[in-house]
CSV table of N, CA and C in Angstrom, one decimal:
chain,number,residue,atom,x,y,z
A,1008,MET,N,1.2,-1.1,-0.1
A,1008,MET,CA,-0.1,0.2,0.5
A,1008,MET,C,0.9,1.3,0.0
A,1009,ASN,N,2.1,1.2,0.5
A,1009,ASN,CA,2.9,2.5,0.6
A,1009,ASN,C,3.7,3.0,-0.4
A,1010,ASN,N,3.2,2.0,-1.8
A,1010,ASN,CA,4.0,2.4,-3.1
A,1010,ASN,C,3.6,3.7,-3.7
A,1011,PRO,N,4.7,4.9,-3.8
A,1011,PRO,CA,4.5,6.0,-4.0
A,1011,PRO,C,3.5,6.0,-5.2
A,1012,GLN,N,3.3,4.8,-6.7
A,1012,GLN,CA,2.8,5.2,-7.8
A,1012,GLN,C,1.0,4.9,-7.3
A,1013,PHE,N,0.5,4.0,-6.3
A,1013,PHE,CA,-0.1,4.2,-6.0
A,1013,PHE,C,-1.0,5.6,-4.6
A,1014,ILE,N,-0.4,5.9,-4.8
A,1014,ILE,CA,-0.6,6.9,-4.1
A,1014,ILE,C,-0.9,8.2,-4.3
A,1015,ILE,N,-0.8,8.9,-5.5
A,1015,ILE,CA,-0.6,9.2,-6.2
A,1015,ILE,C,-1.3,8.9,-7.8
A,1016,GLY,N,-1.6,7.8,-8.2
A,1016,GLY,CA,-2.4,7.5,-9.1
A,1016,GLY,C,-3.9,7.4,-8.4
A,1017,LEU,N,-4.6,6.9,-7.2
A,1017,LEU,CA,-5.6,6.9,-6.7
A,1017,LEU,C,-6.1,8.2,-6.8
A,1018,PRO,N,-6.0,9.6,-6.1
A,1018,PRO,CA,-6.7,10.3,-5.8
A,1018,PRO,C,-6.2,11.1,-7.7
A,1019,VAL,N,-6.0,10.6,-8.9
A,1019,VAL,CA,-5.9,11.0,-10.5
A,1019,VAL,C,-6.9,10.4,-10.8
A,1020,LYS,N,-6.7,8.9,-10.6
A,1020,LYS,CA,-8.3,8.7,-11.4
A,1020,LYS,C,-10.1,8.4,-11.0
A,1021,THR,N,-9.5,8.9,-9.1
A,1021,THR,CA,-10.3,9.8,-8.4
A,1021,THR,C,-11.4,10.8,-9.3
A,1022,PHE,N,-10.4,11.6,-9.5
A,1022,PHE,CA,-10.6,13.1,-10.2
A,1022,PHE,C,-10.8,13.2,-12.3
A,1023,LEU,N,-9.9,12.0,-12.3
A,1023,LEU,CA,-10.5,12.3,-13.8
A,1023,LEU,C,-12.3,11.0,-14.1
A,1024,PHE,N,-12.6,10.1,-13.2
A,1024,PHE,CA,-13.3,9.7,-13.1
A,1024,PHE,C,-14.3,10.7,-13.0
A,1025,GLY,N,-14.4,11.5,-11.6
A,1025,GLY,CA,-15.3,12.4,-11.2
A,1025,GLY,C,-15.5,13.7,-12.7
A,1026,GLY,N,-14.3,14.3,-12.7
A,1026,GLY,CA,-14.0,15.3,-13.7
A,1026,GLY,C,-15.2,14.6,-15.2
A,1027,GLY,N,-14.9,13.4,-15.5
A,1027,GLY,CA,-15.9,12.9,-16.3
A,1027,GLY,C,-17.2,13.0,-16.3
A,1028,LEU,N,-17.8,12.4,-15.2
A,1028,LEU,CA,-19.1,12.5,-15.0
A,1028,LEU,C,-20.0,13.6,-14.6
A,1029,TYR,N,-19.2,15.1,-14.1
A,1029,TYR,CA,-19.4,16.3,-14.6
A,1029,TYR,C,-19.3,16.4,-15.7
A,1030,PHE,N,-18.6,16.6,-16.5
A,1030,PHE,CA,-18.5,16.8,-18.1
A,1030,PHE,C,-19.3,16.3,-18.5
A,1031,LEU,N,-20.2,14.9,-18.2
A,1031,LEU,CA,-21.0,14.1,-19.0
A,1031,LEU,C,-22.1,14.8,-19.0
A,1032,SER,N,-22.5,15.4,-17.1
A,1032,SER,CA,-23.6,16.1,-16.8
A,1032,SER,C,-24.3,17.6,-17.1
A,1033,MET,N,-22.8,17.9,-17.5
A,1033,MET,CA,-23.0,19.3,-18.5
A,1033,MET,C,-23.3,19.1,-20.1
A,1034,LEU,N,-22.4,18.3,-20.3
A,1034,LEU,CA,-23.0,17.8,-21.8
A,1034,LEU,C,-24.8,17.4,-22.4
A,1035,LEU,N,-25.1,16.4,-21.2
A,1035,LEU,CA,-26.4,15.8,-21.9
A,1035,LEU,C,-27.5,16.6,-21.9
A,1036,PRO,N,-28.1,17.8,-21.3
A,1036,PRO,CA,-29.1,18.7,-21.1
A,1036,PRO,C,-28.7,19.2,-22.5
A,1037,THR,N,-27.1,20.2,-23.2
A,1037,THR,CA,-27.1,20.7,-24.5
A,1037,THR,C,-27.4,19.8,-25.1
A,1038,VAL,N,-27.2,18.6,-25.3
A,1038,VAL,CA,-27.2,17.4,-26.5
A,1038,VAL,C,-29.4,17.0,-26.5
A,1039,LEU,N,-29.3,17.2,-25.7
A,1039,LEU,CA,-30.9,16.9,-25.1
A,1039,LEU,C,-31.6,18.7,-26.3
A,1040,VAL,N,-31.1,19.5,-25.8
A,1040,VAL,CA,-31.7,20.3,-26.1
A,1040,VAL,C,-31.6,20.7,-27.8
A,1041,ILE,N,-30.1,20.5,-28.3
A,1041,ILE,CA,-29.6,20.7,-29.7
A,1041,ILE,C,-31.0,19.4,-30.4
A,1042,ILE,N,-30.7,18.4,-29.7
A,1042,ILE,CA,-31.7,17.4,-30.4
A,1042,ILE,C,-33.1,17.5,-30.3
A,1043,LEU,N,-34.0,18.3,-29.1
A,1043,LEU,CA,-35.0,19.1,-29.2
A,1043,LEU,C,-35.3,20.2,-30.5
A,1044,ARG,N,-34.6,21.0,-30.2
A,1044,ARG,CA,-34.7,21.8,-31.1
A,1044,ARG,C,-34.6,21.3,-32.8
A,1045,LYS,N,-33.9,20.9,-33.3
A,1045,LYS,CA,-33.9,20.2,-34.2
A,1045,LYS,C,-35.5,19.4,-34.8
A,1046,ARG,N,-35.9,18.3,-33.9
A,1046,ARG,CA,-37.1,17.6,-34.6
A,1046,ARG,C,-38.5,19.3,-34.6
A,1047,GLU,N,-37.8,19.8,-33.7
A,1047,GLU,CA,-39.0,21.3,-33.6
A,1047,GLU,C,-38.9,21.7,-35.1
A,1048,ALA,N,-37.4,21.7,-35.7
A,1048,ALA,CA,-37.4,23.1,-36.7
A,1048,ALA,C,-37.9,21.7,-38.0
A,1049,ARG,N,-37.6,20.5,-37.7
A,1049,ARG,CA,-38.3,19.5,-38.3
A,1049,ARG,C,-39.8,19.2,-38.4
A,1050,ASN,N,-40.0,19.5,-37.7
A,1050,ASN,CA,-41.8,19.5,-37.4
A,1050,ASN,C,-42.2,21.1,-37.8
A,1051,ASN,N,-41.6,21.6,-38.0
A,1051,ASN,CA,-42.3,23.3,-38.3
A,1051,ASN,C,-42.8,23.2,-39.7
A,1052,GLU,N,-41.6,22.7,-40.9
A,1052,GLU,CA,-41.3,23.0,-42.0
A,1052,GLU,C,-42.7,22.6,-43.3
């Protein structure tokens, strides 16, 4: 357990995983809005 690579690697992995989840949660609503607007545009034609 006292191996420095593990001690450094764990927070980095946690940060990347958390950052990825945060990024997805920010991205999903934007993507949904874009899809909905495209559908509305098609329906209005």
